[in-house]
Amino acid sequence: MSPSTSAVDVKHLEAKIKEDPKNANELLIILETMNSNDRAAAIASVQSLRRLFLYFAEKGELKVPSHVEDADPLTTYCKWLWEQYVSFLSSVIEWITHDDATLQVTALRTAMEIVAQQGTYKGFQSDTAFGNETFVRVVRQLVSTSDIKGELLSVFQGEYLNAFTDVQYFTLKNLTQLFETKKVGPRVVKNSLAILESVKLPVSEEDVMAFLAPPRKDVAPIEDASDSNAVSTVKSNNKRSLSESSKSQKKLKADPPGYDLREHQRVFSTCWIGLLKHPLPTESYKLVLANLPDKVMPHLADPLLLADFLTDSYNVGGITSLLALNSLFVLIQQYNFDYPAFFTKLYALVADEALLRSKYRKRFFKLLAMFLSSTNLPAYLIAAFAKRLSRLTLTAEPGAILFIIPCVYNLVLRHKECLQLIHRTTTQSVADRAAEKREMLKMKNQIDAAAKEISKNTTRVELSGGQDPFDNETNDPLECHALKSSLWELFSLKQHYHAGVSTKAKMFEEKLRTQMVDLSSDIDISYASLIEEAAKRREKQHVALAFEPCVSVLTPADPLSQIFAL
């Protein structure tokens, strides 16, 4: 290697090679400069070689060599040139995993320029305008980096993945092929997820982006080969033979289908399903579950394929179950997925006090309010959730309590059968029993009186001695006897040290409202927001620190008062 080769020297060598093909041996010097410790010279050599090889390809000199032995000097030259190109391309792709971020970005842009031009020149023998033969190597190298982030990921996403439709399509296709292999390590899964989470799938013709390599005019537009109705219609109208149909299908598969929306969606779905078949690192697992309902599921061809993954995640417990909640509910609500144990699992999840202290508490409260908003849910289920949430307030922080109180209030207001949880008291007093006796005497006949007595006995609960029939240990809402209990936990909150909590707890003593309480202002409350609110509060007068005003620190009888005036 010539250590003295600088960036200026590289440009001179490039010009010299273009002037006369006899100087092609200078390519070796430029190739060696790629390994130079001088970063500027190394970058200049990569850019120069890219221009030179594309120049040779345009002239038709750079092409895939044939397997036939030929002693012709031109054939020998073209074969040598192709070998140098293969060596250069391999080095460029290796640079994508370089420690230097600048060299990484340079290598990526160089490789993508070759991908864009590879289908233009016949010497490359590319079946499509997009050079996927090179791009598949780029994608595999990207996901093999130690940690794809920073400038490399930003450049790939901003300049290529979310700028060109064909780049996005072939990225999904190449990742799908990678996921079909058995050995996919955590690093590949993590890096693949970093790429996939930024994919913005086109949903209409207006959303289709530009093409890095515009489809060639000599290629017929892609059709959806998976559309059985379209295929059968073509067969019936044109009466093609089996051999003709086979040839047509081969042609369709050879063409780039990146501009077909249905095909794009199919590859997107296959890619995500393929990713989820592999073990996910803990952080990646949480990230996937958080992104599924909004960024992934709306674009899947069949979201029900996620059913097993989501039910398994929901059964894990803790934060994982919480993150799987939303996606699983979307399957149940929008895609008629049958999961009878959903609310039973949710009821068990509410008992996890760690969720009230996690960073996902806001998400949990929001989802919980949405899940329980239906008026078609049975009263025993609503009562069970109301009681379990009320029991949590005895140990929860004020931020959580300030959401739970109005949430329980809305549950009771929405389901009138649960009003007994508010009005039920302890054992009947003598006055209450006398009032009931008078009511019985007013009955027209004994049958009405007996029916009234049976009705009262079914709802009357003895709460004397501090015994609560509610069983908080069981996770079966049907067996917890919540409808036989009362919301005494919320009554006790009237003595809470936090003024906001005690004020909200008094809601149940007032006349019931006709409209639901807005929970949006209570869902974001935390210790930080409470401290910030307290710090901004201005007292109308000075806080009293003693029952008598302090005139001075030292009394006249104190000898120090002759020296200090305090």
Tab-separated table of C-alpha atoms in Angstrom, residues 221-496:
chain	number	residue	atom	x	y	z
A	221	PRO	CA	-46.923	-3.542	-14.244
A	222	ILE	CA	-47.219	-5.957	-11.372
A	223	GLU	CA	-50.505	-7.631	-10.645
A	224	ASP	CA	-51.528	-9.253	-7.394
A	225	ALA	CA	-50.862	-12.915	-8.050
A	226	SER	CA	-52.541	-13.819	-4.757
A	227	ASP	CA	-55.891	-12.425	-5.870
A	228	SER	CA	-57.709	-15.640	-6.758
A	229	ASN	CA	-60.728	-13.842	-8.154
A	230	ALA	CA	-58.632	-11.804	-10.570
A	231	VAL	CA	-56.701	-14.856	-11.695
A	232	SER	CA	-59.844	-16.885	-12.277
A	233	THR	CA	-61.411	-14.022	-14.240
A	234	VAL	CA	-58.390	-13.735	-16.498
A	235	LYS	CA	-58.389	-17.465	-17.057
A	236	SER	CA	-62.066	-17.556	-17.975
A	237	ASN	CA	-61.880	-14.565	-20.301
A	238	ASN	CA	-58.690	-15.359	-22.142
A	239	LYS	CA	-58.885	-19.171	-21.934
A	240	ARG	CA	-55.142	-19.440	-21.548
A	241	SER	CA	-53.482	-22.799	-21.402
A	242	LEU	CA	-51.694	-24.081	-18.305
A	243	SER	CA	-48.264	-23.465	-19.807
A	244	GLU	CA	-49.130	-19.880	-20.745
A	245	SER	CA	-50.404	-19.216	-17.229
A	246	SER	CA	-47.181	-20.615	-15.765
A	247	LYS	CA	-45.050	-18.338	-17.936
A	248	SER	CA	-47.141	-15.339	-16.922
A	249	GLN	CA	-46.761	-16.142	-13.228
A	250	LYS	CA	-42.974	-16.389	-13.603
A	251	LYS	CA	-42.895	-12.989	-15.253
A	252	LEU	CA	-44.950	-11.444	-12.471
A	253	LYS	CA	-42.631	-12.823	-9.809
A	254	ALA	CA	-39.589	-11.473	-11.630
A	255	ASP	CA	-40.912	-7.932	-11.686
A	256	PRO	CA	-40.533	-5.585	-8.696
A	257	PRO	CA	-43.879	-5.467	-6.868
A	258	GLY	CA	-42.961	-2.502	-4.652
A	259	TYR	CA	-45.600	-0.288	-6.240
A	260	ASP	CA	-48.480	-2.718	-5.599
A	261	LEU	CA	-50.183	-1.695	-2.368
A	262	ARG	CA	-51.651	-5.105	-1.612
A	263	GLU	CA	-48.337	-6.821	-2.204
A	264	HIS	CA	-46.632	-4.195	-0.062
A	265	GLN	CA	-49.065	-4.885	2.778
A	266	ARG	CA	-48.598	-8.643	2.415
A	267	VAL	CA	-44.809	-8.370	2.723
A	268	PHE	CA	-45.192	-6.018	5.704
A	269	SER	CA	-47.426	-8.570	7.446
A	270	THR	CA	-45.143	-11.497	6.665
A	271	CYS	CA	-42.123	-9.577	7.940
A	272	TRP	CA	-43.693	-8.731	11.303
A	273	ILE	CA	-45.080	-12.217	11.839
A	274	GLY	CA	-41.654	-13.633	10.997
A	275	LEU	CA	-39.989	-11.338	13.537
A	276	LEU	CA	-42.392	-12.315	16.326
A	277	LYS	CA	-41.582	-15.998	15.857
A	278	HIS	CA	-38.131	-15.393	17.330
A	279	PRO	CA	-37.325	-14.747	21.018
A	280	LEU	CA	-37.352	-11.029	21.762
A	281	PRO	CA	-35.021	-9.253	24.204
A	282	THR	CA	-36.875	-7.759	27.162
A	283	GLU	CA	-36.710	-4.144	26.010
A	284	SER	CA	-37.553	-5.106	22.433
A	285	TYR	CA	-40.488	-7.159	23.703
A	286	LYS	CA	-41.960	-4.137	25.472
A	287	LEU	CA	-41.319	-1.908	22.474
A	288	VAL	CA	-43.117	-4.325	20.135
A	289	LEU	CA	-46.157	-4.565	22.402
A	290	ALA	CA	-46.310	-0.785	22.754
A	291	ASN	CA	-46.197	-0.204	18.972
A	292	LEU	CA	-48.505	-3.004	17.813
A	293	PRO	CA	-51.961	-1.380	18.181
A	294	ASP	CA	-51.214	1.912	16.415
A	295	LYS	CA	-48.261	1.311	14.087
A	296	VAL	CA	-48.499	-2.345	13.089
A	297	MET	CA	-51.964	-3.875	13.405
A	298	PRO	CA	-53.779	-1.356	11.150
A	299	HIS	CA	-51.498	-2.382	8.259
A	300	LEU	CA	-51.520	-6.158	8.723
A	301	ALA	CA	-53.330	-8.255	6.154
A	302	ASP	CA	-54.708	-10.481	8.933
A	303	PRO	CA	-54.220	-9.124	12.486
A	304	LEU	CA	-55.683	-12.339	13.934
A	305	LEU	CA	-52.319	-13.967	13.231
A	306	LEU	CA	-51.110	-12.087	16.320
A	307	ALA	CA	-53.631	-13.851	18.568
A	308	ASP	CA	-51.243	-16.484	19.957
A	309	PHE	CA	-48.453	-13.972	20.512
A	310	LEU	CA	-50.761	-11.539	22.330
A	311	THR	CA	-52.501	-14.132	24.504
A	312	ASP	CA	-49.135	-15.543	25.565
A	313	SER	CA	-47.937	-12.018	26.366
A	314	TYR	CA	-51.147	-11.279	28.282
A	315	ASN	CA	-50.597	-14.360	30.438
A	316	VAL	CA	-47.072	-13.307	31.449
A	317	GLY	CA	-48.321	-10.789	34.009
A	318	GLY	CA	-47.058	-7.413	35.178
A	319	ILE	CA	-45.936	-4.783	32.683
A	320	THR	CA	-45.950	-7.276	29.816
A	321	SER	CA	-49.643	-8.031	30.334
A	322	LEU	CA	-50.385	-4.335	30.538
A	323	LEU	CA	-48.681	-3.627	27.213
A	324	ALA	CA	-50.521	-6.525	25.541
A	325	LEU	CA	-53.895	-5.253	26.782
A	326	ASN	CA	-54.610	-2.728	24.065
A	327	SER	CA	-53.714	-4.964	21.129
A	328	LEU	CA	-55.698	-7.874	22.501
A	329	PHE	CA	-58.729	-5.659	23.040
A	330	VAL	CA	-58.447	-4.439	19.429
A	331	LEU	CA	-58.598	-8.054	18.253
A	332	ILE	CA	-61.677	-8.688	20.391
A	333	GLN	CA	-63.495	-5.498	19.458
A	334	GLN	CA	-62.631	-5.068	15.781
A	335	TYR	CA	-61.816	-8.575	14.563
A	336	ASN	CA	-64.253	-10.685	16.636
A	337	PHE	CA	-61.524	-12.593	18.415
A	338	ASP	CA	-63.048	-14.880	21.040
A	339	TYR	CA	-61.208	-14.582	24.354
A	340	PRO	CA	-63.646	-15.226	27.243
A	341	ALA	CA	-60.995	-14.854	29.934
A	342	PHE	CA	-60.128	-11.263	28.986
A	343	PHE	CA	-61.880	-9.524	31.897
A	344	THR	CA	-60.886	-12.256	34.352
A	345	LYS	CA	-57.235	-11.696	33.440
A	346	LEU	CA	-57.753	-7.943	33.609
A	347	TYR	CA	-59.265	-8.295	37.080
A	348	ALA	CA	-56.199	-10.226	38.211
A	349	LEU	CA	-53.946	-7.592	36.659
A	350	VAL	CA	-55.607	-4.804	38.655
A	351	ALA	CA	-54.381	-6.452	41.856
A	352	ASP	CA	-50.759	-5.793	40.862
A	353	GLU	CA	-49.852	-2.700	42.884
A	354	ALA	CA	-46.585	-2.374	40.970
A	355	LEU	CA	-48.554	-1.083	37.974
A	356	LEU	CA	-49.659	1.917	40.026
A	357	ARG	CA	-46.013	2.896	40.463
A	358	SER	CA	-44.761	2.097	36.972
A	359	LYS	CA	-44.159	4.549	34.146
A	360	TYR	CA	-47.005	2.866	32.257
A	361	ARG	CA	-49.602	3.819	34.872
A	362	LYS	CA	-51.182	6.442	32.636
A	363	ARG	CA	-51.599	3.898	29.838
A	364	PHE	CA	-53.065	1.388	32.298
A	365	PHE	CA	-55.631	3.834	33.676
A	366	LYS	CA	-56.625	4.973	30.204
A	367	LEU	CA	-57.133	1.415	28.964
A	368	LEU	CA	-58.951	0.354	32.118
A	369	ALA	CA	-61.442	3.208	31.802
A	370	MET	CA	-62.026	2.308	28.150
A	371	PHE	CA	-62.507	-1.419	28.799
A	372	LEU	CA	-65.063	-0.838	31.569
A	373	SER	CA	-67.027	1.847	29.728
A	374	SER	CA	-69.492	-0.588	28.148
A	375	THR	CA	-72.981	-0.686	29.691
A	376	ASN	CA	-73.389	-4.301	28.541
A	377	LEU	CA	-71.008	-5.648	31.166
A	378	PRO	CA	-72.712	-7.549	34.022
A	379	ALA	CA	-73.179	-5.832	37.370
A	380	TYR	CA	-71.164	-8.421	39.313
A	381	LEU	CA	-68.129	-7.711	37.100
A	382	ILE	CA	-68.366	-3.937	37.521
A	383	ALA	CA	-68.837	-4.327	41.273
A	384	ALA	CA	-65.761	-6.551	41.454
A	385	PHE	CA	-63.603	-3.973	39.669
A	386	ALA	CA	-65.035	-1.162	41.803
A	387	LYS	CA	-64.211	-3.028	45.004
A	388	ARG	CA	-60.716	-4.085	43.949
A	389	LEU	CA	-59.861	-0.548	42.828
A	390	SER	CA	-61.268	0.832	46.084
A	391	ARG	CA	-59.169	-1.610	48.079
A	392	LEU	CA	-56.059	-0.399	46.238
A	393	THR	CA	-56.678	3.163	47.440
A	394	LEU	CA	-55.816	2.129	50.997
A	395	THR	CA	-52.140	1.782	50.063
A	396	ALA	CA	-51.829	3.715	46.791
A	397	GLU	CA	-50.181	7.093	46.352
A	398	PRO	CA	-52.371	10.224	46.011
A	399	GLY	CA	-51.813	10.466	42.257
A	400	ALA	CA	-53.374	7.034	41.717
A	401	ILE	CA	-56.173	7.612	44.220
A	402	LEU	CA	-57.227	10.843	42.508
A	403	PHE	CA	-57.931	8.799	39.370
A	404	ILE	CA	-59.472	5.744	41.036
A	405	ILE	CA	-62.155	7.667	42.960
A	406	PRO	CA	-63.832	9.294	39.911
A	407	CYS	CA	-63.285	6.080	37.921
A	408	VAL	CA	-65.247	4.057	40.492
A	409	TYR	CA	-67.833	6.833	40.619
A	410	ASN	CA	-68.398	6.504	36.861
A	411	LEU	CA	-68.683	2.724	37.137
A	412	VAL	CA	-71.392	2.980	39.761
A	413	LEU	CA	-73.171	5.761	37.887
A	414	ARG	CA	-73.172	3.774	34.645
A	415	HIS	CA	-74.513	0.598	36.292
A	416	LYS	CA	-77.427	1.359	38.589
A	417	GLU	CA	-77.306	-2.143	40.098
A	418	CYS	CA	-74.074	-1.090	41.805
A	419	LEU	CA	-75.638	1.833	43.666
A	420	GLN	CA	-76.161	-0.486	46.632
A	421	LEU	CA	-72.384	-0.391	47.122
A	422	ILE	CA	-72.721	3.264	48.118
A	423	HIS	CA	-75.902	3.193	50.206
A	424	ARG	CA	-75.372	-0.104	52.038
A	425	THR	CA	-74.601	0.434	55.733
A	426	THR	CA	-74.130	-1.847	58.744
A	427	THR	CA	-76.776	-3.790	60.677
A	428	GLN	CA	-80.233	-2.189	60.632
A	429	SER	CA	-81.134	0.164	63.434
A	430	VAL	CA	-84.378	-0.048	65.419
A	431	ALA	CA	-85.788	2.917	63.476
A	432	ASP	CA	-84.998	1.232	60.170
A	433	ARG	CA	-86.705	-1.977	61.229
A	434	ALA	CA	-89.766	-0.026	62.370
A	435	ALA	CA	-89.932	1.800	59.043
A	436	GLU	CA	-89.815	-1.512	57.208
A	437	LYS	CA	-92.580	-2.912	59.422
A	438	ARG	CA	-94.821	0.041	58.597
A	439	GLU	CA	-94.115	-0.453	54.903
A	440	MET	CA	-95.078	-4.115	55.189
A	441	LEU	CA	-98.386	-3.222	56.825
A	442	LYS	CA	-99.226	-0.981	53.881
A	443	MET	CA	-99.007	-3.910	51.477
A	444	LYS	CA	-102.315	-4.916	49.939
A	445	ASN	CA	-101.965	-8.604	50.665
A	446	GLN	CA	-99.622	-11.163	52.165
A	447	ILE	CA	-98.242	-12.170	48.767
A	448	ASP	CA	-96.893	-8.671	48.115
A	449	ALA	CA	-95.464	-8.527	51.616
A	450	ALA	CA	-93.735	-11.871	51.201
A	451	ALA	CA	-92.265	-10.832	47.835
A	452	LYS	CA	-90.964	-7.606	49.356
A	453	GLU	CA	-89.369	-9.496	52.230
A	454	ILE	CA	-87.626	-11.937	49.872
A	455	SER	CA	-86.316	-9.045	47.772
A	456	LYS	CA	-84.862	-7.305	50.801
A	457	ASN	CA	-83.298	-10.453	52.199
A	458	THR	CA	-81.432	-11.098	48.947
A	459	THR	CA	-79.646	-7.745	49.119
A	460	ARG	CA	-79.294	-7.307	52.872
A	461	VAL	CA	-75.798	-7.949	54.169
A	462	GLU	CA	-74.668	-8.066	57.766
A	463	LEU	CA	-71.525	-5.957	58.107
A	464	SER	CA	-71.321	-5.961	61.880
A	465	GLY	CA	-68.018	-6.719	63.549
A	466	GLY	CA	-65.955	-5.346	60.661
A	467	GLN	CA	-66.616	-8.371	58.456
A	468	ASP	CA	-66.554	-7.614	54.729
A	469	PRO	CA	-67.990	-10.387	52.516
A	470	PHE	CA	-65.762	-9.248	49.639
A	471	ASP	CA	-62.967	-11.740	48.943
A	472	ASN	CA	-59.996	-9.813	47.578
A	473	GLU	CA	-57.803	-12.915	47.424
A	474	THR	CA	-59.685	-14.641	44.618
A	475	ASN	CA	-59.160	-13.518	41.023
A	476	ASP	CA	-62.579	-14.692	39.889
A	477	PRO	CA	-64.984	-11.709	39.744
A	478	LEU	CA	-67.951	-14.061	40.029
A	479	GLU	CA	-66.750	-15.580	43.301
A	480	CYS	CA	-65.552	-12.445	45.114
A	481	HIS	CA	-69.049	-11.420	46.383
A	482	ALA	CA	-68.483	-7.768	45.539
A	483	LEU	CA	-72.215	-7.028	45.205
A	484	LYS	CA	-72.715	-8.020	48.843
A	485	SER	CA	-70.142	-5.506	50.060
A	486	SER	CA	-69.859	-1.722	50.151
A	487	LEU	CA	-67.354	0.957	49.180
A	488	TRP	CA	-66.249	1.582	52.749
A	489	GLU	CA	-62.667	2.082	51.541
A	490	LEU	CA	-63.664	5.271	49.737
A	491	PHE	CA	-65.592	6.453	52.798
A	492	SER	CA	-62.405	6.151	54.851
A	493	LEU	CA	-60.567	8.377	52.366
A	494	LYS	CA	-62.467	11.390	53.686
A	495	GLN	CA	-59.813	11.462	56.419
A	496	HIS	CA	-56.904	11.235	53.966
